[in-house]
Short mmCIF file of C-alpha atoms and ligand atoms in Angstrom, two decimals:
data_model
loop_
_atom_site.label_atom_id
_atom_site.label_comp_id
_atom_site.label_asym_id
_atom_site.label_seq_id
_atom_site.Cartn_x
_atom_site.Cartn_y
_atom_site.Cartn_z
CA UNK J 913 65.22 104.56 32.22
CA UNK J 914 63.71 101.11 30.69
CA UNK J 915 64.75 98.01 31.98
CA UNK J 916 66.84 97.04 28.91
CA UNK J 917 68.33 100.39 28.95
CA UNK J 918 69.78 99.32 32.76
CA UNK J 919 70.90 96.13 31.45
CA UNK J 920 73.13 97.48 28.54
CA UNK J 921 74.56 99.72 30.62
CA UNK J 922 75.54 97.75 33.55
CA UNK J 923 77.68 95.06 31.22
CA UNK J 924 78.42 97.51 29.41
CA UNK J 925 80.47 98.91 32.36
CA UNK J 926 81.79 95.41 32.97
CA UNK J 927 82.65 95.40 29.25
CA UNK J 928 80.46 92.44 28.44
CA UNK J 929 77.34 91.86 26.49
CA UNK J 930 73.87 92.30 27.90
CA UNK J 931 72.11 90.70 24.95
CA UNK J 932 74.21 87.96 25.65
CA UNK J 933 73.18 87.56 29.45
CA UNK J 934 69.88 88.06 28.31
CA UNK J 935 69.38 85.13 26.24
CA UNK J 936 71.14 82.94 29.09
CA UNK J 937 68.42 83.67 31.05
CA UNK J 938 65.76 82.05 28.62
CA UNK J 939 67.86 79.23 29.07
CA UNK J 940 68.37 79.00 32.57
CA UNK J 941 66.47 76.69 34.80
CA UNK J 942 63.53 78.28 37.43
CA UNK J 943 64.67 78.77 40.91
CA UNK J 944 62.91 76.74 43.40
CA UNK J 945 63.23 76.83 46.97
CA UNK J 946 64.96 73.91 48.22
CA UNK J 947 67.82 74.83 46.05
CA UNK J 948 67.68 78.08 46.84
CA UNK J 949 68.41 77.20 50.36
CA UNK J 950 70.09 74.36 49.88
CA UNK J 951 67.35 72.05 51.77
CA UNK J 952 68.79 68.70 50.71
CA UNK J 953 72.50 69.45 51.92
CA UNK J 954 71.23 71.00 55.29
CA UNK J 955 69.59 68.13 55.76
CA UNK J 956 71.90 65.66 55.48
CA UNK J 957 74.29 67.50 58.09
CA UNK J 958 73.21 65.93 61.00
CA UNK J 959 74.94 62.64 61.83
CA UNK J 960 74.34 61.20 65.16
CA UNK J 961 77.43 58.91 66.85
CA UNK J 962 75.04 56.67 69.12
CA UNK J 963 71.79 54.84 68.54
CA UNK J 964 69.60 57.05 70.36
CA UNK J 965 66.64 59.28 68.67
CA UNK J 966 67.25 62.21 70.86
CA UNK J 967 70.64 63.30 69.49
CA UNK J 968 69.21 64.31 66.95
CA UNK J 969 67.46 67.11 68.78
CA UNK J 970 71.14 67.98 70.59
CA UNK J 971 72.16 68.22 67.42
CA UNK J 972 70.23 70.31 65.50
CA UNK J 973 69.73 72.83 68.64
CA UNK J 974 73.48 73.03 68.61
CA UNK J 975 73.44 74.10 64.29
CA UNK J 976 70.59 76.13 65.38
CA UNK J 977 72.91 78.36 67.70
CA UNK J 978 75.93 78.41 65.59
CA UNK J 979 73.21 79.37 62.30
CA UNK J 980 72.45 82.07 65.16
CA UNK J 981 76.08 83.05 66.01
CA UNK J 982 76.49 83.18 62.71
CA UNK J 983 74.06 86.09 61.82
CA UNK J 984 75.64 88.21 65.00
CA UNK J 985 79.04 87.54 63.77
CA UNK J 986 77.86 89.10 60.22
CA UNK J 987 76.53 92.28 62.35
CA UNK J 988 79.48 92.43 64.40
CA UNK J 989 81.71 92.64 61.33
CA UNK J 990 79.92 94.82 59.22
CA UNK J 991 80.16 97.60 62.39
CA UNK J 992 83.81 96.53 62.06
CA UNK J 993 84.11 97.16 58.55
CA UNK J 994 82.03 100.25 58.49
CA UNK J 995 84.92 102.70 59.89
CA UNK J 996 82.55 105.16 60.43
CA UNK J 997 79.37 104.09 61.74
CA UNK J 998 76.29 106.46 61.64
CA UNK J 999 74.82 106.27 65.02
CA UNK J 1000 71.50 104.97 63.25
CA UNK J 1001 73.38 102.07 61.64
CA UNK J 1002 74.76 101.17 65.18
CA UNK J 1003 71.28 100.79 66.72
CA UNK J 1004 70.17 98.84 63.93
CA UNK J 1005 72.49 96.26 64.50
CA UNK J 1006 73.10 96.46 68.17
CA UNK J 1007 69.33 95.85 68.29
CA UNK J 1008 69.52 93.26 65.63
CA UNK J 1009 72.32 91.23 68.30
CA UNK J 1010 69.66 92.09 71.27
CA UNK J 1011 66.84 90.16 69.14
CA UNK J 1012 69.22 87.35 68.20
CA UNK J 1013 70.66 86.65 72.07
CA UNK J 1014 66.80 86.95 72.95
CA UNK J 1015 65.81 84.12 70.91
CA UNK J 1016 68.74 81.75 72.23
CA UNK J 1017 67.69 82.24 75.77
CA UNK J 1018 63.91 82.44 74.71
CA UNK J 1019 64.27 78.64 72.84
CA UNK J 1020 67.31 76.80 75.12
CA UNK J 1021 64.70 74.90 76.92
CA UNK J 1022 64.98 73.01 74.04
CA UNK J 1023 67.65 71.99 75.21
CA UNK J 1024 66.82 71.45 79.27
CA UNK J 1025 63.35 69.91 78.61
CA UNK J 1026 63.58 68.61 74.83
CA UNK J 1027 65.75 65.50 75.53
CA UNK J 1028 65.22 61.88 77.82
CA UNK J 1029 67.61 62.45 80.64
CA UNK J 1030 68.09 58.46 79.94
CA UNK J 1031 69.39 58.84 76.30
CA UNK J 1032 71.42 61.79 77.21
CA UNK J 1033 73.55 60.16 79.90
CA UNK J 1034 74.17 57.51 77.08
CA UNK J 1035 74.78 59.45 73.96
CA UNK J 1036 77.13 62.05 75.73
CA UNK J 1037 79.47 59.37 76.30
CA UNK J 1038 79.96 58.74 71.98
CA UNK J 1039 81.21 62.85 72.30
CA UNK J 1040 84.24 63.20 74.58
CA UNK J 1041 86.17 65.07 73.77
CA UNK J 1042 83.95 67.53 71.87
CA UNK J 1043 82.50 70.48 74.28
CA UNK J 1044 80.93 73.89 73.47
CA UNK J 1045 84.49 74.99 74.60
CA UNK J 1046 85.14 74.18 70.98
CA UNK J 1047 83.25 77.14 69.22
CA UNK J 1048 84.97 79.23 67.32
CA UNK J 1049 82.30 81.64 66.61
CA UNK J 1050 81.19 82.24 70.42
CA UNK J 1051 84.93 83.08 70.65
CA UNK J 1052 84.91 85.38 67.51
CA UNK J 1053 81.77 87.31 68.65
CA UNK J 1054 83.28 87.72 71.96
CA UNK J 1055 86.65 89.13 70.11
CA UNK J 1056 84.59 91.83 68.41
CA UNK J 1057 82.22 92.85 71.02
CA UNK J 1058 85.14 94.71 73.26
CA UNK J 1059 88.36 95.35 74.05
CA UNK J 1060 91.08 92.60 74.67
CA UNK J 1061 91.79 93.97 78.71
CA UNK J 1062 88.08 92.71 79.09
CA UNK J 1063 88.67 88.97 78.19
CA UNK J 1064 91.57 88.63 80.92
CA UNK J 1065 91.81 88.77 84.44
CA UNK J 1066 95.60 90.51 85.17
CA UNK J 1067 97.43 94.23 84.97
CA UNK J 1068 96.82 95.80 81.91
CA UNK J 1069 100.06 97.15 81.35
CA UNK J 1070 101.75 93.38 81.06
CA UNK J 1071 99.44 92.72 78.18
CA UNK J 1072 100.44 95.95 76.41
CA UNK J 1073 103.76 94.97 75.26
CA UNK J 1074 102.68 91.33 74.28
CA UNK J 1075 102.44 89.73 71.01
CA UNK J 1076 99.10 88.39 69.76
CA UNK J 1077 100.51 85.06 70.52
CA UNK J 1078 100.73 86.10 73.84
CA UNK J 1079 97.51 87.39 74.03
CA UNK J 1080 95.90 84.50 73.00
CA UNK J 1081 97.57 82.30 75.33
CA UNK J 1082 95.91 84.81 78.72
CA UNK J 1083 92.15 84.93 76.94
CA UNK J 1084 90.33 83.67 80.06
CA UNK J 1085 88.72 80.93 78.66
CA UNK J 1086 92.33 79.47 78.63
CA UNK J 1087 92.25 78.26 82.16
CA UNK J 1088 88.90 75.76 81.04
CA UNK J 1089 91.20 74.02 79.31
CA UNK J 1090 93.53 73.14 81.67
CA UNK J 1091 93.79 70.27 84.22
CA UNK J 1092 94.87 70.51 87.89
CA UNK J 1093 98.14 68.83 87.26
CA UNK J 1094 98.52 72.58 84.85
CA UNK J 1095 98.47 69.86 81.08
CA UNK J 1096 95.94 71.30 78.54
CA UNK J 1097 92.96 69.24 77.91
CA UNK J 1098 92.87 66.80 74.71
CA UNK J 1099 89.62 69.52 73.82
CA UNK J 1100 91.42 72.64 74.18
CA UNK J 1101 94.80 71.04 72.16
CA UNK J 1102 92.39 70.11 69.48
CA UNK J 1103 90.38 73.50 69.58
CA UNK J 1104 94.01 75.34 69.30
CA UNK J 1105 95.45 72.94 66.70
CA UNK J 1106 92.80 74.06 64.71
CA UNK J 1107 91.76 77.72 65.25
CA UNK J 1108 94.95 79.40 66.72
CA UNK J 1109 96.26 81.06 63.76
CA UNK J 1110 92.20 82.10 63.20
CA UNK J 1111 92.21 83.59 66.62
CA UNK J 1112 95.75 85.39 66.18
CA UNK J 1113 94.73 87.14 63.03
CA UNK J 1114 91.64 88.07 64.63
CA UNK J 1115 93.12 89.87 67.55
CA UNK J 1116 95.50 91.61 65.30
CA UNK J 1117 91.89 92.64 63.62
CA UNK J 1118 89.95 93.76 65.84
CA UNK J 1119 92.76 95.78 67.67
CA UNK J 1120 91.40 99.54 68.63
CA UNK J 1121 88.23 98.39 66.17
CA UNK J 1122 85.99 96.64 68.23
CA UNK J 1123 82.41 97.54 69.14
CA UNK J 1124 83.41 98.91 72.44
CA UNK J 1125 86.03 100.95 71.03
CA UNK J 1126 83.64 102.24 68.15
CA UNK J 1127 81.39 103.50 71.49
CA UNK J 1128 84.78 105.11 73.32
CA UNK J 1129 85.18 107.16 70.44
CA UNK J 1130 81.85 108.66 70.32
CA UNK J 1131 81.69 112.34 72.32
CA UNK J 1132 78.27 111.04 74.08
CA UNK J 1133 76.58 108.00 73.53
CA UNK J 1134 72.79 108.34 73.01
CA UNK J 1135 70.37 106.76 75.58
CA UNK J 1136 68.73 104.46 73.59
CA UNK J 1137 72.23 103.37 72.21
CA UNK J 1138 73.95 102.93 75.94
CA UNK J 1139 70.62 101.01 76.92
CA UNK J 1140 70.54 98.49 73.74
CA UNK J 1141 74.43 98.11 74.45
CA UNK J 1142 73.66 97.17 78.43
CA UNK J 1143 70.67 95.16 77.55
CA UNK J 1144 73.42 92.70 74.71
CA UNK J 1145 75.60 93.13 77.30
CA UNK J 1146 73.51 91.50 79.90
CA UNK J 1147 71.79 89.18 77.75
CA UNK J 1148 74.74 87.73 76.16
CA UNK J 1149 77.20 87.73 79.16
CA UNK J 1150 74.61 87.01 81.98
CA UNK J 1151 71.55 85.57 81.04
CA UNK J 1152 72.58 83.43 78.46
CA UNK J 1153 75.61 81.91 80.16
CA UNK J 1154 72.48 80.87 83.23
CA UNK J 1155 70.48 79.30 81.02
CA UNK J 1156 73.49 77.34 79.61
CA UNK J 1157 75.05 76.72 83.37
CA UNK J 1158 71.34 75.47 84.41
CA UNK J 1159 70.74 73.07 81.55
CA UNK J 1160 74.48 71.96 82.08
CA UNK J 1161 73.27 71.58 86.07
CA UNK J 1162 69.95 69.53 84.99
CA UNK J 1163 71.86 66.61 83.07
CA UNK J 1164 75.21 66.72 84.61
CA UNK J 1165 74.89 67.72 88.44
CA UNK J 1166 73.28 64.99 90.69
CA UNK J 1167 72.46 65.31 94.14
CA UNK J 1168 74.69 68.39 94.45
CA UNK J 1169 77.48 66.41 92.75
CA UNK J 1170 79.33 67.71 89.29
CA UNK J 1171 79.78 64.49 86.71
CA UNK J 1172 83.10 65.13 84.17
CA UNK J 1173 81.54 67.22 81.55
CA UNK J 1174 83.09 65.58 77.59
CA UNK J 1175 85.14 69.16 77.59
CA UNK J 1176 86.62 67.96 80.82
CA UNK J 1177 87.01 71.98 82.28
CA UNK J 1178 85.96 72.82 85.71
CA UNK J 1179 82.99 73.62 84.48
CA UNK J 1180 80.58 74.63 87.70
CA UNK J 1181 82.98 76.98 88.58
CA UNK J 1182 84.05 77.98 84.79
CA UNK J 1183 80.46 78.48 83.63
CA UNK J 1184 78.77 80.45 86.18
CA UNK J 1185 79.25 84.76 84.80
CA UNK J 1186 79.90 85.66 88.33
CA UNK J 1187 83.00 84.02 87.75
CA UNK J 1188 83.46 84.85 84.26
CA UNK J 1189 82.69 88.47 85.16
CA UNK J 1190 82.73 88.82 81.25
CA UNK J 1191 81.68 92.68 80.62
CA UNK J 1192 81.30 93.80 77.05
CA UNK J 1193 80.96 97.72 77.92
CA UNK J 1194 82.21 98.26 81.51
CA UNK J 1195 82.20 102.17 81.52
CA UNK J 1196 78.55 101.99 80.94
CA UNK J 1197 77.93 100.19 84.39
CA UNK J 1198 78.27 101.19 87.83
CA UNK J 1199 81.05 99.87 90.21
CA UNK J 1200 77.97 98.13 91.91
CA UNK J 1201 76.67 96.45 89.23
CA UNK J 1202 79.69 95.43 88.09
CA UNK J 1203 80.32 93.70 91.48
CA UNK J 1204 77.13 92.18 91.59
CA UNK J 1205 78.02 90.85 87.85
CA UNK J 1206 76.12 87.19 87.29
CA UNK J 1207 74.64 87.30 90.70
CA UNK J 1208 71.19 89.09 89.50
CA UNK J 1209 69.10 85.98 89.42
CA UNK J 1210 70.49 84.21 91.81
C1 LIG W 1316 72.56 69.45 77.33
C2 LIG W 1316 73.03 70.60 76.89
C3 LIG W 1316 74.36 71.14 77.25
C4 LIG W 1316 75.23 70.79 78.25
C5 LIG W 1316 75.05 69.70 79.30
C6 LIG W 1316 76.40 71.63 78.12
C7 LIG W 1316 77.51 71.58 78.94
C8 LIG W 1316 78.62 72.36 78.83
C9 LIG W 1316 79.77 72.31 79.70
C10 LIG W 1316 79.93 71.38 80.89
C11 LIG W 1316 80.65 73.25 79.26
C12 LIG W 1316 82.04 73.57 79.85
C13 LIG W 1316 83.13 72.98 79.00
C14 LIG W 1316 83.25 71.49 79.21
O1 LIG W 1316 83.79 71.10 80.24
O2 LIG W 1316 82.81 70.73 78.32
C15 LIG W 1316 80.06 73.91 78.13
C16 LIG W 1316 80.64 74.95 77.44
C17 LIG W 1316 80.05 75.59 76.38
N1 LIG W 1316 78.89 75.22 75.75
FE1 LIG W 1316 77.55 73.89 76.40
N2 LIG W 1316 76.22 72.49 77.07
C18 LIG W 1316 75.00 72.23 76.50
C19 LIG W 1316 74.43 72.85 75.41
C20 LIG W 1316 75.05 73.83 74.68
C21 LIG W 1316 74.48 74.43 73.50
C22 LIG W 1316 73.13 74.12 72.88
C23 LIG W 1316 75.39 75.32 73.03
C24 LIG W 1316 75.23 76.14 71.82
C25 LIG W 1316 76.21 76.31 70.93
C26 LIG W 1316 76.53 75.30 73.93
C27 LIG W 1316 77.66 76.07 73.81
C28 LIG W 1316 78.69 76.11 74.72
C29 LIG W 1316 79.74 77.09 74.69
C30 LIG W 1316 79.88 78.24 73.71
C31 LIG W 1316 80.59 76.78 75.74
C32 LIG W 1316 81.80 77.59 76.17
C33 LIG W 1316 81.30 78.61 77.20
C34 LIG W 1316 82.38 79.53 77.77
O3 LIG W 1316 83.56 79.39 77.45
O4 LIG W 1316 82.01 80.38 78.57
N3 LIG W 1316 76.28 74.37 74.92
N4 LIG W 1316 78.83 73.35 77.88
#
């Protein structure tokens, strides 16, 4: 069918006028690229609190990731949307998060490396209370990836009979925000002011929907599927979380001793995934490897 043809038919279904879209197109303006990707806004985003250079890069590196988190939350929730996901579609995007977590861990010397040590110790000071704790969208991923009974440490049952608002308040990451005298931090009271309601719609979401359940329901998962999902799994859970816990060990751990991180958490303990033992798909492991969890390179 001719082009035109197309044209009048499409309005036409949307009962409009394709001669009359037509002619605002001779009109319209030529696309160029910096609008179309909005080059002059992105670049004004980054706003530095202290006089030194190197923020910048702390910055930018940080956008970079949640730009990154960003594109695996989009995966994540099209497999959630997609009620009935063709096993092709699932490797396509389970292999699209694999390539994504790769190029975190690949580029977060960046982060170790990229920065003076001198400036750092300085500029961190300008960012208390701020922390990493504070991402929403590392939470959201996490939400998606698997089952609630994998994001707490406790008897299953208890949690069946809660409330979202209940289950919020026993994700693991709650106990990074709280301080030995058992008050929340001023970072996780700002992180909840803000997000809580976010979080609590999310759980009622993703309930029986998430990745891991989409895998439970299949009769057998294919190889290559159950090795992409152990290879995320890994990556995200265990080898990202290192590089993280060693770049937080490079600026913040001197002569074996911990400084106060800006998110104030126990964060040597907190960090490290042998701790965390945060398992996306635990029916896919052993019992061994599971008990070995975080310890690999070590
Ligand atoms: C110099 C670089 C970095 C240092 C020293 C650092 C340090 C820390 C520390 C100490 C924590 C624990 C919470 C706290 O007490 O504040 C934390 C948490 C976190 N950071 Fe970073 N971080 C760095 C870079 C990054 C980057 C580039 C990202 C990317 C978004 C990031 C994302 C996170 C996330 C998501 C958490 C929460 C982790 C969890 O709950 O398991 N961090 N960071």
């Amino acid at each position: 069918m001719k082009i035109y043809k197309q044209l009048e038919n499409k309005y036409a279904a949307l009962s409009s006028d394709a001669h009359t879209h037509l002619k605002g197109l001779l009109h319209a303006k030529e696309l160029n690229y910096w609008e179309y990707i909005q080059l002059d806004t992105l670049l004004t985003l980054q706003k530095p609190r202290s006089i030194y250079g190197d923020e910048e890069i702390f910055i930018i590196y940080h956008q970079n990731t949640e730009l990154t988190f960003k594109l695996m939350l989009r995966e994540l929730k099209q497999i959630w949307d997609n009620q009935e996901n063709e096993l092709d579609d699932l490797l396509t995007r389970v292999s699209r998060l694999v390539r994504y977590t790769n190029m975190l861990i690949n580029t977060f010397d960046i982060m170790k490396h990229g920065m003076d040590m001198e400036q750092y110790q300085l500029f961190r000071n300008t960012l208390a209370p701020a922390s990493g704790l504070q991402s929403i969208q590392y939470r959201l991923i996490e939400l998606h990836c698997t089952s609630y009974s994998n994001l707490v440490s406790g008897e299953l049952e208890e949690f069946k009979i809660m409330s979202e608002e209940e289950r919020l308040d026993n994700l693991y990451w709650k106990k990074a925000g709280l301080k030995s005298n058992g008050d929340t931090t001023l970072t996780m009271a700002q992180f909840e002011l803000k997000y809580r309601d976010e979080l609590i719609e999310t759980l009622r979401k993703v309930k029986g929907k998430t990745l891991e359940d989409k895998i439970f329901l299949m009769q057998n998962i294919p190889g290559d599927l159950r090795e992409m999902l152990k290879e995320f799994d890994y990556l995200y859970n265990v080898a990202w979380p290192l590089v993280h816990l060693d770049t937080a060990q490079h600026y913040l751990q001197f002569k074996s001793k911990a400084s106060k991180s800006t998110g104030d958490s126990n964060w040597v303990e907190y960090l490290h995934p042998k701790n965390q033992k945060r398992i996306f798909f635990p029916t896919l492991w052993s019992e061994k490897e599971k008990s070995q969890w975080g310890q690999i390179h070590q």
